[in-house]
Short mmCIF file of C-alpha atoms in Angstrom, two decimals:
data_model
loop_
_atom_site.label_atom_id
_atom_site.label_comp_id
_atom_site.label_asym_id
_atom_site.label_seq_id
_atom_site.Cartn_x
_atom_site.Cartn_y
_atom_site.Cartn_z
CA MET A 29 15.67 25.17 2.27
CA ARG A 30 17.37 23.39 5.17
CA LYS A 31 14.32 23.98 7.37
CA TRP A 32 11.99 22.67 4.65
CA ALA A 33 14.16 19.57 4.19
CA LYS A 34 14.10 18.89 7.92
CA GLU A 35 10.34 19.31 8.11
CA HIS A 36 9.68 17.05 5.11
CA GLY A 37 12.64 14.69 5.27
CA LEU A 38 10.62 11.53 5.98
CA LEU A 39 8.40 11.98 2.91
CA VAL A 40 11.30 13.04 0.68
CA ALA A 41 13.44 10.06 1.74
CA ASN A 42 10.65 7.59 1.06
CA LEU A 43 9.87 9.11 -2.34
CA ALA A 44 13.57 9.07 -3.22
CA CYS A 45 13.83 5.39 -2.25
CA PHE A 46 10.72 4.67 -4.32
CA LEU A 47 12.20 6.34 -7.41
CA VAL A 48 15.55 4.56 -7.07
CA PHE A 49 13.95 1.14 -6.62
CA PHE A 50 11.31 1.79 -9.29
CA VAL A 51 13.96 2.70 -11.86
CA GLY A 52 15.92 -0.39 -10.82
CA MET A 53 12.80 -2.52 -11.28
CA VAL A 54 12.14 -1.08 -14.74
CA LEU A 55 15.70 -1.55 -15.98
CA SER A 56 16.13 -5.06 -14.60
CA GLY A 57 12.60 -5.98 -15.68
CA ALA A 58 13.23 -4.84 -19.25
CA ALA A 59 16.46 -6.84 -19.35
CA SER A 60 14.77 -9.95 -17.98
CA TYR A 61 11.83 -9.59 -20.35
CA SER A 62 14.16 -9.21 -23.34
CA GLU A 63 16.11 -12.31 -22.30
CA ASP A 64 12.86 -14.27 -22.20
CA GLN A 65 11.84 -12.88 -25.58
CA GLN A 66 15.12 -13.95 -27.16
CA ALA A 67 14.85 -17.40 -25.59
CA HIS A 68 11.57 -17.81 -27.49
CA GLY A 69 12.96 -16.48 -30.77
CA GLU A 70 11.38 -13.04 -30.34
CA PRO A 71 13.18 -9.66 -30.59
CA PRO A 72 14.24 -7.89 -27.39
CA VAL A 73 12.39 -4.76 -26.24
CA SER A 74 13.55 -1.31 -25.24
CA VAL A 75 12.87 0.11 -21.80
CA LEU A 76 10.04 2.26 -23.19
CA GLN A 77 8.51 -0.74 -24.95
CA PHE A 78 8.73 -2.73 -21.73
CA LEU A 79 6.66 -0.07 -19.93
CA GLY A 80 3.77 -0.88 -22.29
CA THR A 81 3.82 -4.62 -21.71
CA GLY A 82 1.35 -6.57 -19.61
CA ALA A 83 4.30 -8.03 -17.70
CA PHE A 84 5.33 -4.59 -16.42
CA VAL A 85 1.79 -3.46 -15.59
CA GLU A 86 0.99 -6.73 -13.83
CA ALA A 87 4.20 -6.81 -11.77
CA THR A 88 3.91 -3.16 -10.73
CA PHE A 89 0.28 -3.04 -9.67
CA GLU A 90 0.32 -6.53 -8.17
CA ASN A 91 2.67 -5.08 -5.54
CA TRP A 92 1.00 -1.69 -5.17
CA GLU A 93 -2.33 -3.44 -4.68
CA SER A 94 -1.10 -5.36 -1.62
CA GLU A 95 0.56 -2.32 -0.08
CA PHE A 96 -2.55 -0.14 -0.32
CA LEU A 97 -4.77 -2.96 0.97
CA GLN A 98 -2.51 -3.45 3.96
CA MET A 99 -2.45 0.26 4.81
CA ALA A 100 -6.19 0.73 4.29
CA MET A 101 -7.07 -2.27 6.46
CA TYR A 102 -4.59 -1.22 9.13
CA VAL A 103 -6.04 2.30 9.32
CA VAL A 104 -9.57 0.89 9.73
CA LEU A 105 -8.68 -1.97 12.11
CA THR A 106 -6.85 0.37 14.50
CA VAL A 107 -10.07 2.34 14.89
CA PHE A 108 -11.81 -0.61 16.55
CA LEU A 109 -9.16 -3.10 17.69
CA PHE A 110 -6.44 -2.91 20.32
CA GLN A 111 -3.21 -4.66 21.27
CA LYS A 112 -2.20 -4.18 24.87
CA GLY A 113 1.39 -3.02 25.15
CA SER A 114 1.84 -2.21 21.46
CA SER A 115 3.00 1.16 20.24
CA GLU A 116 0.78 0.58 17.19
CA SER A 117 -2.45 0.55 19.23
CA LYS A 118 -4.57 3.18 20.89
CA PRO A 119 -4.65 2.87 24.70
CA VAL A 120 -7.03 0.17 25.96
CA GLY A 121 -10.01 1.51 27.89
CA LYS A 122 -8.96 5.15 27.51
CA LYS A 123 -10.12 7.95 25.27
CA ALA A 124 -7.58 8.65 22.52
CA PRO A 125 -7.22 12.09 20.86
CA GLN A 126 -8.19 10.48 17.54
CA ASP A 127 -11.61 9.61 18.99
CA GLY A 128 -12.48 13.23 19.78
CA ASP A 129 -15.54 14.79 18.16
CA PRO A 130 -14.28 17.39 15.65
CA GLN A 131 -17.56 19.28 15.94
CA GLN A 132 -16.65 20.10 19.53
CA ALA A 133 -13.10 21.19 18.71
CA ALA A 134 -11.95 24.79 19.10
CA VAL A 135 -11.96 26.26 15.60
CA SER A 136 -9.24 28.59 14.34
CA ARG A 137 -7.95 29.74 10.95
CA ALA A 138 -5.55 26.77 10.99
CA THR A 139 -8.39 24.28 11.46
CA PRO A 140 -8.91 22.18 8.28
CA TRP A 141 -11.64 23.65 6.08
CA PRO A 142 -13.92 20.55 6.21
CA VAL A 143 -14.02 20.79 10.02
CA ARG A 144 -15.05 24.44 9.83
CA ARG A 145 -17.66 23.62 7.16
CA GLY A 146 -19.20 20.66 8.99
CA GLY A 147 -22.04 18.49 7.69
CA ALA A 148 -21.50 15.93 4.93
CA VAL A 149 -18.14 17.48 4.02
CA LEU A 150 -16.87 16.83 7.54
CA LYS A 151 -18.23 13.28 7.55
CA LEU A 152 -16.33 12.58 4.34
CA TYR A 153 -13.18 14.21 5.70
CA GLU A 154 -13.37 12.10 8.88
CA ASN A 155 -12.87 9.00 6.72
CA SER A 156 -10.82 10.51 3.90
CA LEU A 157 -7.60 8.63 4.66
CA SER A 158 -9.16 5.17 4.45
CA ILE A 159 -11.24 6.22 1.42
CA LEU A 160 -8.07 7.26 -0.44
CA LEU A 161 -6.21 4.06 0.46
CA PHE A 162 -9.11 1.79 -0.53
CA ALA A 163 -9.53 3.73 -3.80
CA LEU A 164 -5.84 3.25 -4.58
CA PHE A 165 -6.17 -0.44 -3.74
CA LEU A 166 -9.13 -0.91 -6.09
CA ALA A 167 -7.38 0.98 -8.90
CA SER A 168 -4.23 -1.12 -8.44
CA PHE A 169 -6.33 -4.30 -8.24
CA ALA A 170 -7.96 -3.49 -11.58
CA LEU A 171 -4.66 -2.58 -13.25
CA HIS A 172 -3.04 -5.76 -11.90
CA ALA A 173 -5.83 -7.75 -13.56
CA ALA A 174 -5.59 -5.74 -16.80
CA GLY A 175 -1.84 -6.26 -17.06
CA GLY A 176 -2.19 -9.88 -16.05
CA VAL A 177 -4.76 -10.77 -18.71
CA ASP A 178 -2.64 -9.05 -21.37
CA GLU A 179 0.43 -11.03 -20.34
CA TYR A 180 -1.56 -14.25 -20.05
CA ASN A 181 -3.10 -13.86 -23.50
CA GLN A 182 0.28 -13.11 -25.04
CA ASP A 183 1.57 -16.36 -23.56
CA GLN A 184 -1.54 -18.17 -24.80
CA GLN A 185 -1.02 -16.78 -28.30
CA SER A 186 2.60 -17.91 -28.39
CA HIS A 187 1.42 -21.45 -27.60
CA GLY A 188 -1.45 -21.38 -30.10
CA GLN A 189 -4.09 -21.27 -27.37
CA PRO A 190 -7.25 -19.08 -27.27
CA ALA A 191 -7.29 -15.79 -25.40
CA ILE A 192 -9.52 -15.14 -22.38
CA THR A 193 -11.50 -12.10 -21.26
CA PHE A 194 -10.75 -9.75 -18.37
CA LEU A 195 -13.55 -11.29 -16.27
CA GLN A 196 -12.31 -14.81 -16.99
CA TYR A 197 -8.86 -13.82 -15.82
CA LEU A 198 -10.33 -12.34 -12.63
CA GLY A 199 -11.71 -15.79 -11.86
CA SER A 200 -8.48 -17.62 -12.62
CA SER A 201 -6.32 -19.34 -10.01
CA ARG A 202 -3.26 -17.54 -11.41
CA PHE A 203 -4.68 -14.11 -10.62
CA TRP A 204 -5.70 -15.01 -7.07
CA PHE A 205 -2.43 -16.80 -6.40
CA GLU A 206 -0.57 -13.61 -7.35
CA SER A 207 -2.84 -11.56 -5.11
CA PHE A 208 -2.84 -13.83 -2.06
CA GLN A 209 0.93 -14.38 -2.13
CA ASN A 210 1.38 -10.61 -1.72
CA TRP A 211 -1.48 -9.97 0.68
CA GLN A 212 -0.39 -12.60 3.18
CA SER A 213 3.13 -11.15 3.42
CA GLU A 214 1.82 -7.63 4.07
CA PHE A 215 -0.35 -8.70 6.99
CA LEU A 216 2.42 -10.88 8.38
CA ALA A 217 4.73 -7.85 8.42
CA VAL A 218 2.11 -5.71 10.19
CA GLY A 219 1.41 -8.47 12.69
CA VAL A 220 5.12 -8.77 13.50
CA LEU A 221 5.37 -4.99 14.02
CA VAL A 222 2.28 -4.87 16.25
CA GLY A 223 3.45 -7.79 18.40
CA ALA A 224 7.16 -7.00 18.48
CA SER A 225 6.60 -3.38 19.54
CA VAL A 226 5.19 -4.69 22.83
CA TYR A 227 8.62 -5.97 23.89
CA LEU A 228 11.19 -4.43 21.54
CA ARG A 229 12.23 -0.80 21.11
CA GLN A 230 13.85 1.55 18.63
CA LYS A 231 15.17 4.67 20.31
CA GLY A 232 14.00 7.83 18.57
CA SER A 233 11.31 6.23 16.41
CA PRO A 234 7.61 7.18 16.79
CA GLU A 235 6.83 3.59 15.82
CA SER A 236 8.33 2.48 19.14
CA LYS A 237 7.49 3.21 22.74
CA PRO A 238 10.15 4.98 24.81
CA VAL A 239 12.96 2.53 25.61
CA ALA A 240 12.27 2.57 29.36
CA GLU A 241 8.49 2.23 28.98
CA PRO A 242 6.98 -0.91 30.62
CA HIS A 243 5.81 -3.65 28.27
CA TYR A 244 2.20 -3.28 29.40
CA GLU A 245 1.96 0.41 28.43
CA THR A 246 -0.05 0.77 25.24
CA GLY A 247 0.50 3.44 22.58
CA ALA A 248 3.48 5.50 21.57
#
């Protein structure tokens, strides 16, 4: 068990943090939503009821959407673009292991099945990481819009205004403001990491170059 925990500690720690913060978001969100309901003369909601509201769906997937977009774009951009001196970039002007042709790799029983199979299966596998991230982005994007239109129409109804359709909400300034305010922050954070890793270090982290490495050296 100790060996398994050591080998999977990074994933486990991130999932644990996600669960703690997600539960915190749900509980605080339900309390905030109930306070708003009472301020408008409506009854408060339970935590389970809150999970079915457009407010919860919109807030959750609005954030997930930006995270998956950032990761998907970063995976694809690092295929083609470089930053000299950054630990987040492949070496400039050199062949990186990630660029190797899997069809020329030595095959063993431990080689992933798609590589051994070849053909269209291999081509799909070569891009499977970005495909997954973009698929998660699109799903989150759609759910953000679905939760948003539900919340918007509920607000419209409380003010005696007509409801709008899903497509109308997709074209609204509110929806795009929510999206852009999250997207810009994600790419700012990545840009800071890419640029700062040229000059700054974190001993022991694979996201940093070795502490004594010259600034001009590119890659981890």
